[in-house]
Each structure stands twice: as C-alpha cells, then as structure tokens.
mmCIF file of C-alpha atoms and ligand atoms in Angstrom:
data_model
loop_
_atom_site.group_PDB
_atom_site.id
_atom_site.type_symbol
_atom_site.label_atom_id
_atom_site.label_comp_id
_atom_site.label_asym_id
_atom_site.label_seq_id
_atom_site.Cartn_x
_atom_site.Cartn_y
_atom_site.Cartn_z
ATOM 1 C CA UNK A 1 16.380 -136.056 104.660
ATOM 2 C CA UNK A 2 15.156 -133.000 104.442
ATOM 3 C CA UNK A 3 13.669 -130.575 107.777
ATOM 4 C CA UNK A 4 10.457 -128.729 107.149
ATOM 5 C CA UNK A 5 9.833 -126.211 110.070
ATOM 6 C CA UNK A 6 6.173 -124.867 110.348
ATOM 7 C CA UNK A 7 6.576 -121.009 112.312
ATOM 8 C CA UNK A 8 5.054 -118.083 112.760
ATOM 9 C CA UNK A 9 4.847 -115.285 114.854
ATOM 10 C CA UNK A 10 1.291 -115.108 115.068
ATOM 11 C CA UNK A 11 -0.215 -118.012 117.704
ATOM 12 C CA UNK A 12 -3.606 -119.931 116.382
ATOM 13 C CA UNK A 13 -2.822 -119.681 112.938
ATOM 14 C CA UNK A 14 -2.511 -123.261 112.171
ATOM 15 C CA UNK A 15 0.978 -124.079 113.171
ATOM 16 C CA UNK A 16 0.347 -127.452 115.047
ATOM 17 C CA UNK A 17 -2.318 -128.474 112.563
ATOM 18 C CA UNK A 18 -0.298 -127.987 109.501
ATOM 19 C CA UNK A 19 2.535 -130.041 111.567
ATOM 20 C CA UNK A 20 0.081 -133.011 111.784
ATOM 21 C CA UNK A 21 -1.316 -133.026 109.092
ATOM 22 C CA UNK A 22 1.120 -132.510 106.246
ATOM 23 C CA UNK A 23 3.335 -135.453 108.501
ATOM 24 C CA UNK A 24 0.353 -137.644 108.074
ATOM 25 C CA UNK A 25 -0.030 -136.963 104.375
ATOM 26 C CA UNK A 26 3.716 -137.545 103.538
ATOM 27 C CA UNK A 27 3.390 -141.132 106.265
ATOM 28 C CA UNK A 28 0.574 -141.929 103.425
ATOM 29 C CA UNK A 29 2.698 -141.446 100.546
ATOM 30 C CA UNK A 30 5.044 -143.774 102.231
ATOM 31 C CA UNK A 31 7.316 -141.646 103.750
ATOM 32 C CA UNK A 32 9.593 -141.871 106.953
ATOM 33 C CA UNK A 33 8.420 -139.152 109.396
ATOM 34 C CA UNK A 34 9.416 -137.819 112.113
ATOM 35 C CA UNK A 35 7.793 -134.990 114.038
ATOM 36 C CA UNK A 36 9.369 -132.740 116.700
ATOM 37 C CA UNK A 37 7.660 -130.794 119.095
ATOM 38 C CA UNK A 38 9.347 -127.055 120.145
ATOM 39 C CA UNK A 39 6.369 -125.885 121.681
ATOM 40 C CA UNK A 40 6.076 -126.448 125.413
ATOM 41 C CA UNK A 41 2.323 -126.015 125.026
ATOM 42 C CA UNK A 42 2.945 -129.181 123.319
ATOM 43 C CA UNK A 43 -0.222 -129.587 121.532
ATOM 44 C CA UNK A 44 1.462 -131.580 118.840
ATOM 45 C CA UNK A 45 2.592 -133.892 121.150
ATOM 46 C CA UNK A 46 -0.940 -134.175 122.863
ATOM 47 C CA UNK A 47 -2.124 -135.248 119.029
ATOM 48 C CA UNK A 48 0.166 -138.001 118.743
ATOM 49 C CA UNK A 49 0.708 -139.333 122.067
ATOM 50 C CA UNK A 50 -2.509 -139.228 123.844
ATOM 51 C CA UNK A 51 -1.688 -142.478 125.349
ATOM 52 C CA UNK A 52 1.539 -142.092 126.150
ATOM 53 C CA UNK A 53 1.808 -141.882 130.565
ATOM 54 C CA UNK A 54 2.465 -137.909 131.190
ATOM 55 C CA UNK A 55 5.648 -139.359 133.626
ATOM 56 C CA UNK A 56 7.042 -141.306 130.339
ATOM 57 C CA UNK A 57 6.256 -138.322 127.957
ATOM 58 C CA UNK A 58 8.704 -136.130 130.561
ATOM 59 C CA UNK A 59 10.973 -138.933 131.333
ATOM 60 C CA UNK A 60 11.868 -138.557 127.127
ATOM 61 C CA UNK A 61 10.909 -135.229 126.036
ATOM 62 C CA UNK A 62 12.864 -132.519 123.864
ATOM 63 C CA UNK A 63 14.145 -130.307 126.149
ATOM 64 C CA UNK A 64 16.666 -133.514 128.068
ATOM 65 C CA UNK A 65 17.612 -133.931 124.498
ATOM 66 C CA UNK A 66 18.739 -130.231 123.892
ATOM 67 C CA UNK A 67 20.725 -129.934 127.439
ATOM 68 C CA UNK A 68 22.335 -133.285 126.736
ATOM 69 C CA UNK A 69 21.072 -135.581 129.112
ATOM 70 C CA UNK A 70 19.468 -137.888 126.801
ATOM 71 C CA UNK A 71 20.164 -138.907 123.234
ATOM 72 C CA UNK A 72 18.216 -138.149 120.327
ATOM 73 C CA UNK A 73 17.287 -142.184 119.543
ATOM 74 C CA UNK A 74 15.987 -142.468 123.107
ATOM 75 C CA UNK A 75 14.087 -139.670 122.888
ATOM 76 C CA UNK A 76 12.026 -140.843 119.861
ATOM 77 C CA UNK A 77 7.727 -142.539 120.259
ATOM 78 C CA UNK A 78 6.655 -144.628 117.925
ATOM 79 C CA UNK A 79 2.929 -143.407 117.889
ATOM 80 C CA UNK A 80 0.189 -145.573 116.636
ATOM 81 C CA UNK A 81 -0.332 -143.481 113.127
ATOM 82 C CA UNK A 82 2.493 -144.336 111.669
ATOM 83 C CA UNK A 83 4.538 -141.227 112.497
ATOM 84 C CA UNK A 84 7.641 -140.832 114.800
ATOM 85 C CA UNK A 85 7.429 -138.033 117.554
ATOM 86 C CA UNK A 86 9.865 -136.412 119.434
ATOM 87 C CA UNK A 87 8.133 -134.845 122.821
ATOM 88 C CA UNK A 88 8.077 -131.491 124.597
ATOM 89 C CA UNK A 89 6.388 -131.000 127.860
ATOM 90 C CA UNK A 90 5.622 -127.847 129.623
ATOM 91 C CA UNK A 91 9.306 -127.660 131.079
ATOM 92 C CA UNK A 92 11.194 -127.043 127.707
ATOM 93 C CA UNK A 93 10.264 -123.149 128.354
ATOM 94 C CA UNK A 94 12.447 -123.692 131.223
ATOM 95 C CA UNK A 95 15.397 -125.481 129.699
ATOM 96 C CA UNK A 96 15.021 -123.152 126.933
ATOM 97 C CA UNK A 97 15.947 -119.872 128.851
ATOM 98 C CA UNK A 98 18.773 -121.975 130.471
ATOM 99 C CA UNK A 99 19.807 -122.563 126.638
ATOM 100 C CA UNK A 100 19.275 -119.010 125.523
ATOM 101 C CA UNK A 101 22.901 -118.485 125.239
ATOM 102 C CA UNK A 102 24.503 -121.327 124.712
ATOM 103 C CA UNK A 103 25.112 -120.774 120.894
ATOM 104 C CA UNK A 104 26.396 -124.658 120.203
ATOM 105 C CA UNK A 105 22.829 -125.587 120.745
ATOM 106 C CA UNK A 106 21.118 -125.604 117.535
ATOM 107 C CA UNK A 107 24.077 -126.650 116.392
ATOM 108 C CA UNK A 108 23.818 -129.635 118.544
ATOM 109 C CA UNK A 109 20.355 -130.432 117.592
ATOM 110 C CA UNK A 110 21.304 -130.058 113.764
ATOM 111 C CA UNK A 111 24.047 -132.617 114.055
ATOM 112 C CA UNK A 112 21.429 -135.039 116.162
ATOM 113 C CA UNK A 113 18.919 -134.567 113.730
ATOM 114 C CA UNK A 114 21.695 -135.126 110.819
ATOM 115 C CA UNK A 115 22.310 -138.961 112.137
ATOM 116 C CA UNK A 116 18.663 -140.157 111.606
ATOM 117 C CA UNK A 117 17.270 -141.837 109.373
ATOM 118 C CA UNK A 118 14.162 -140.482 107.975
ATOM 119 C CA UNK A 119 12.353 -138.893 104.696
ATOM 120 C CA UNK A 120 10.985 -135.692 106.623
ATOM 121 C CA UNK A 121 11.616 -134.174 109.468
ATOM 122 C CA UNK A 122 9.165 -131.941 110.623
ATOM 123 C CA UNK A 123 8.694 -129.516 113.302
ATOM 124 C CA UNK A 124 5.996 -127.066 114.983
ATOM 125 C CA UNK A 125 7.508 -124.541 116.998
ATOM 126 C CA UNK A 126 6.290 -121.495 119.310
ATOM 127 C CA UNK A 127 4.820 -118.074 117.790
ATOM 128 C CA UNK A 128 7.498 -115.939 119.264
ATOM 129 C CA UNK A 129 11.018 -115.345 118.541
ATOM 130 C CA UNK A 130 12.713 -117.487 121.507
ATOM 131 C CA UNK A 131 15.657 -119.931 121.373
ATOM 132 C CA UNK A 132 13.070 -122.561 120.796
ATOM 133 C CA UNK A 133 11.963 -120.671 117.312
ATOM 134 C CA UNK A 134 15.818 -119.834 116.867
ATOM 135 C CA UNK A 135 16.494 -124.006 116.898
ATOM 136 C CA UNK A 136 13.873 -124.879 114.824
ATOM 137 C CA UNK A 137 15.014 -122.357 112.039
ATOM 138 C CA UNK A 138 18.810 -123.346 112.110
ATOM 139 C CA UNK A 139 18.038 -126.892 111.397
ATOM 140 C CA UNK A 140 15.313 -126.208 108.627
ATOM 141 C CA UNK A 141 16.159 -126.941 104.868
ATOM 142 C CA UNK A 142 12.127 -125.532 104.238
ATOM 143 C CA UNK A 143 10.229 -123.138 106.877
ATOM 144 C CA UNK A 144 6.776 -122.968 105.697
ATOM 145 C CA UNK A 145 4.507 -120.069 107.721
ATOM 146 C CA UNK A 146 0.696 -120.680 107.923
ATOM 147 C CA UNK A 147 -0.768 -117.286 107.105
ATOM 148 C CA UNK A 148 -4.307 -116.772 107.948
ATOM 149 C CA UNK A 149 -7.041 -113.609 108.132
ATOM 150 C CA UNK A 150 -5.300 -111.256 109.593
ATOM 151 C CA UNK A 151 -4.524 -107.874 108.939
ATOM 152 C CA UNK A 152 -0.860 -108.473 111.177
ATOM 153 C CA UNK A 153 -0.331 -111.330 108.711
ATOM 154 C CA UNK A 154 2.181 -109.226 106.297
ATOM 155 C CA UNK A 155 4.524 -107.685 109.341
ATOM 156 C CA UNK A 156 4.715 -111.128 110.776
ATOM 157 C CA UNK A 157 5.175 -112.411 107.465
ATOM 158 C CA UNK A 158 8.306 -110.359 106.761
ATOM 159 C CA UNK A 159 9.682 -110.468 110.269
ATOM 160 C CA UNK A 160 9.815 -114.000 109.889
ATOM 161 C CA UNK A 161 11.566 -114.294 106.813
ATOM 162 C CA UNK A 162 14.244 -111.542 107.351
ATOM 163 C CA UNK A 163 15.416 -113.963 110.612
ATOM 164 C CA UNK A 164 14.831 -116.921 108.342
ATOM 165 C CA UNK A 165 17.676 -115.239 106.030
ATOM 166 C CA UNK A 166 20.279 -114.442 108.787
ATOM 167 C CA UNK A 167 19.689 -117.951 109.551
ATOM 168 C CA UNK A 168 21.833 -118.646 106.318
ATOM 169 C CA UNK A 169 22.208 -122.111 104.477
ATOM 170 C CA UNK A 170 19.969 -120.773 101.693
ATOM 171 C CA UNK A 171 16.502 -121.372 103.034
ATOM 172 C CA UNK A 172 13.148 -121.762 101.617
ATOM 173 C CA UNK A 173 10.478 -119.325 103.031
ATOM 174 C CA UNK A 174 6.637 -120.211 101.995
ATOM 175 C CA UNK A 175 3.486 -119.161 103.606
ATOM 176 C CA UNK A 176 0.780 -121.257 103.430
ATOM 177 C CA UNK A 177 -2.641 -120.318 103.414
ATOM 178 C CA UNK A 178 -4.717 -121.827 106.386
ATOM 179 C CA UNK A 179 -8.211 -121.822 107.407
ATOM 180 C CA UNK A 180 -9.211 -119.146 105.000
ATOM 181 C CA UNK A 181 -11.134 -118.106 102.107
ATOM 182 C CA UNK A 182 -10.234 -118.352 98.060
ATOM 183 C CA UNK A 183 -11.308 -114.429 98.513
ATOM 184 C CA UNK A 184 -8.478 -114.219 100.953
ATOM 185 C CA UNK A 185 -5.762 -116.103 99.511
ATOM 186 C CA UNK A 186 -6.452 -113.257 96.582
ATOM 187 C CA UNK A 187 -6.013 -110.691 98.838
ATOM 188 C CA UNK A 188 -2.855 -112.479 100.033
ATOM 189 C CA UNK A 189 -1.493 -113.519 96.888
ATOM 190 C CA UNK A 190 -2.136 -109.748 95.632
ATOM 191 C CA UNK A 191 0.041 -108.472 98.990
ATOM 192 C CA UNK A 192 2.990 -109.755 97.474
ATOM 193 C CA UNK A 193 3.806 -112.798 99.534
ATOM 194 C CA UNK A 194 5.040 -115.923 98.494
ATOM 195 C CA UNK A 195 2.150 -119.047 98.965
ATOM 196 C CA UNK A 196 2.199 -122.443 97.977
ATOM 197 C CA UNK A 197 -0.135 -122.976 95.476
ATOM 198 C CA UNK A 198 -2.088 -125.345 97.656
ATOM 199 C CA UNK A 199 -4.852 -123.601 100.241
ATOM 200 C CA UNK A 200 -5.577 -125.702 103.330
ATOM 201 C CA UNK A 201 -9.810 -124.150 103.667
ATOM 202 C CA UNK A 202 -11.203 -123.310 106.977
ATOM 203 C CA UNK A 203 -12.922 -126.625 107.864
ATOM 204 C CA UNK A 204 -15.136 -127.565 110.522
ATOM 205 C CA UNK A 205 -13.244 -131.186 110.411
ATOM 206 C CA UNK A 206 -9.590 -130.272 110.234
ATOM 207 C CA UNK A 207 -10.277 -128.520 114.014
ATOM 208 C CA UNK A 208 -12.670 -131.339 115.013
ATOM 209 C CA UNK A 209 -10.149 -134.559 113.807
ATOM 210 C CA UNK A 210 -7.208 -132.129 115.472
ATOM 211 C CA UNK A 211 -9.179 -132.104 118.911
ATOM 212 C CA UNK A 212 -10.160 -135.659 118.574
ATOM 213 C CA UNK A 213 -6.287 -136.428 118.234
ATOM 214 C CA UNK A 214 -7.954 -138.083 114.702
ATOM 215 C CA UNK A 215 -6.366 -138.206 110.879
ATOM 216 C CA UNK A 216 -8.656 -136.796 108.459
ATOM 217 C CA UNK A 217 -10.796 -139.732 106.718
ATOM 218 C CA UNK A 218 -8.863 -140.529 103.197
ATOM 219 C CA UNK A 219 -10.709 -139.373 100.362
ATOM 220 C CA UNK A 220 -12.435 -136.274 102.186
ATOM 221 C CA UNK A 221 -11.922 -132.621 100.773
ATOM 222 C CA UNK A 222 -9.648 -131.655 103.641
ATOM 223 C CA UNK A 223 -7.133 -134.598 103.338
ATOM 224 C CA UNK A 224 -7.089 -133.968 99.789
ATOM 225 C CA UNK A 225 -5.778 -131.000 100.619
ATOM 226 C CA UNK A 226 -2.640 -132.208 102.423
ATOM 227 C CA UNK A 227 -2.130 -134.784 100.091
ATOM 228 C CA UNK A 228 -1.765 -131.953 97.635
ATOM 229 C CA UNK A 229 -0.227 -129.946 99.629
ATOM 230 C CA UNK A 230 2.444 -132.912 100.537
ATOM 231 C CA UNK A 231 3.278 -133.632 97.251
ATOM 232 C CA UNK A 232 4.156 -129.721 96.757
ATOM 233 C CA UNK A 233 6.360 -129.284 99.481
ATOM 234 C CA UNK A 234 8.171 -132.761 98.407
ATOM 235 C CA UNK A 235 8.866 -130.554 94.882
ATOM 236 C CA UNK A 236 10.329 -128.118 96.854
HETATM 237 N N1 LIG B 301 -7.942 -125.222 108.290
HETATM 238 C C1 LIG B 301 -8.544 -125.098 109.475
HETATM 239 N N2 LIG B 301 -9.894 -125.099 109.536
HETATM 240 C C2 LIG B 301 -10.524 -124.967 110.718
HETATM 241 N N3 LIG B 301 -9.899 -124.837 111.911
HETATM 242 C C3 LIG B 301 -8.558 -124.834 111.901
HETATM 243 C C4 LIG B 301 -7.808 -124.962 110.690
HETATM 244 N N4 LIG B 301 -6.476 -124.918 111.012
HETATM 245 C C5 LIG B 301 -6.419 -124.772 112.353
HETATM 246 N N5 LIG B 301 -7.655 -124.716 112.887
HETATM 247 C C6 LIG B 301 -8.022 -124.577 114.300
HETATM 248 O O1 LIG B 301 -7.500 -123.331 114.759
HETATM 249 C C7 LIG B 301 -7.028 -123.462 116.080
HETATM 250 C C8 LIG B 301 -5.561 -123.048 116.122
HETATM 251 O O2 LIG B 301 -4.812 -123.959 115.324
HETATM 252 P P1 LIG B 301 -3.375 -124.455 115.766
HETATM 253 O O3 LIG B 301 -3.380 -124.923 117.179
HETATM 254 O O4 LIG B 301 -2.898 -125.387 114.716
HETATM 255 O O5 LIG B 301 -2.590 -123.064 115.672
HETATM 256 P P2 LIG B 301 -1.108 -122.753 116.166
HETATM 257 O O6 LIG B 301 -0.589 -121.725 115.218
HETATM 258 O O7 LIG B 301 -0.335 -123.983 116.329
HETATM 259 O O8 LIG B 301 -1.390 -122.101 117.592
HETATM 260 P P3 LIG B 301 -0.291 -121.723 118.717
HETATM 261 O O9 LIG B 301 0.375 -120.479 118.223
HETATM 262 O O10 LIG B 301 -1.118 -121.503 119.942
HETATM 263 O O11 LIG B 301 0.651 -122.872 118.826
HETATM 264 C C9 LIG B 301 -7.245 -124.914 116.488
HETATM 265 O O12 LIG B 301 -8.438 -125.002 117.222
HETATM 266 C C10 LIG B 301 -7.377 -125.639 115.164
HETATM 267 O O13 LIG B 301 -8.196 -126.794 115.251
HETATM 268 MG MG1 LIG B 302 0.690 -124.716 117.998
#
C-alpha cells in the first residue's frame, strides 16, 4: 500500500481536485483506492458521496474514527465510481482541536490505515498547519503539493516541506503544477522546486466535472493528464 497525501498551505490551489482525480485515474488502471477526507469543508467527500443521506455521512465520518468511537472498516463508502471514501463532515474541526494534543493520534490512524487492504491510499487535507494536516503527513509514504500562480507559492512551498521532513520516515515531497500555464511551470521549474514532470492545465472541464461531482470523459486532454500523471506517481 502506499499513502499519497495531497497538502498545501495555500487554499484553492487544487488540493481536492488533484485528490479526485489522480484516485480516479489509478481506479482506471485497476487499482484499489481508497480516499480519505481531512478537510471538514469536506468537498471531497461532497464529490464522491453526493447521494449518500447527510445523517449517514455523520453517523460514519472521519473524525468518530480518529477519537475511537468507530472503526476504520465501518467507517469506509463504497461510492458508485469505483473508489472507496472515508468521510469528514463539518464537525472534524471540532474533534480535531479535542485531538490537538493527544500525540498517539496519528499514530492511531497510521496503524488503522496499515490493516487495509488497498493499492493507494489517498488523502486531501486542509491548507493550514492543524492536527488534521499534522495526521495526514505522519501517515504519508508520498505528499504531493499542488502549486499554482502565485507569487506565495515558494514560502508555502518550503514551509511545507521543512514539516514534511520533521515528519521523518524518509518522505517524498513533489509539487505538482495545477491549473496553470507551460509559461508558468517554467517560471516554477526555474525557482528551484521540485515538480513532477506531469502539468495538470487550467481547464474549464476539470472545475466543471469537479462541480458536477463528474469523472473527466476518458480520452479527453484533461484525463490524459491524470492518467499520466498516475502512472508517475505509481514510479515514485
Ligand atoms: N486544473 C484546473 N483547471 C481549472 N480549474 C481548476 C483546476 N484545478 C482546480 N480548479 C478549480 O479551482 C477551485 C479550487 O480547487 P480545489 O477545491 O481543488 O482547491 P483546494 O486546494 O482543495 O481548496 P481548499 O484549500 O479550499 O480546500 C475549484 O473551483 C476547482 O474546480
Ligand atoms: Mg480542498
């Protein structure tokens, strides 16, 4: 198994869409995903689980799973593309300041996580430093940022990867250019930072499919992209 966390400290960059849509390109190379949702704005959960009751979404979401009062199997949807989800509703910011010193909790969830059975784990987290952020790093074997036009991009860039370090258990750090331009990538690639080689474009149908809770048609420019993309991040 191995746990690809998608963070940044920099909110609308691409986070959530990168979650879905790299999990949907590894489910099409016949992989066992599972995605896990440590945002409470939960818009990764929203993608997957549209039909999903809100009352059964809360009765079954991350944060129970984290304090202990609900196991990781029981916690898991199986959503209709193919990909396994893992929840979060608006009340994991809640449990998470509970958590915020309980140091045995990412250690928890890494052990959970440990038992299952699946090719890739992958999970979108918050764009601050918070014990939601802290989890999701612990338990990642790959933390890949989405790094977009911004001039903050470098400082939230290095942040980033300096507490991806003291996270320990050798790491891999990779931004990954999203929604931009091949001009920018340059201007990126040229700052010194470490990119995949794949760029994920600014497209008018990655955000349209994402608000339409949609996978990109097969075949189109934009899931070729992920495809690519999947297959470098399986290298990895
Ligand atoms: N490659 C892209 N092309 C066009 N639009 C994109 C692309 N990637 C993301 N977007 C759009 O940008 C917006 C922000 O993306 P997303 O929600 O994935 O960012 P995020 O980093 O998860 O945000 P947050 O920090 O709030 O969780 C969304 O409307 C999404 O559809
Ligand atoms: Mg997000």
């Amino acid at each position: 198994m191995k746990v690809i966390t998608v963070a940044s400290l920099k909110g609308g960059v691409g986070k959530t869409t990168l979650s879905i849509f790299l999990s949907l390109a590894l489910r099409n190379a016949k992989k066992k995903i599972l995605v896990v949702d440590l945002d409470h704005n939960n818009n990764l959960t929203d993608f997957f689980l549209r039909d999903e009751e809100v009352e059964t979404i809360q009765g079954k979401s991350i944060g129970r799973v984290l304090k202990g009062n609900l196991s990781i199997d029981d916690s898991i949807f199986k959503s209709s593309l193919g990909v396994d989800v893992i929840a979060s509703v608006p009340e994991l910011s809640q449990i998470a300041f509970e958590l915020l010193f309980d140091t045995a909790a990412p250690l928890r969830f890494d052990s959970m996580l440990r038992d299952l059975k699946y090719d890739f784990v992958l999970i979108d987290t918050p764009p601050a430093i918070s014990f939601e952020l802290s989890c999701g790093l612990h338990v990642a074997d790959t933390v890949l940022c989405p790094v977009g036009y911004s001039r903050w991009n470098i400082q939230g860039y290095s942040i980033l990867e300096s507490k991806v370090e003291r996270a320990g258990g050798n790491k891999i750090f990779i931004g990954v250019p999203s929604a931009v331009t091949d001009k920018r990538v340059e201007t990126l690639r040229d700052g010194g930072l470490s990119l995949t080689k794949t760029v994920i474009h600014k497209s008018e149908v990655i955000a349209t499919a994402s608000d339409a809770g949609k996978p990109l048609k097969e075949g189109s420019p934009s899931a070729d992209e992920f495809k690519i993309l999947a297959k470098e991040i399986a290298k990895i």
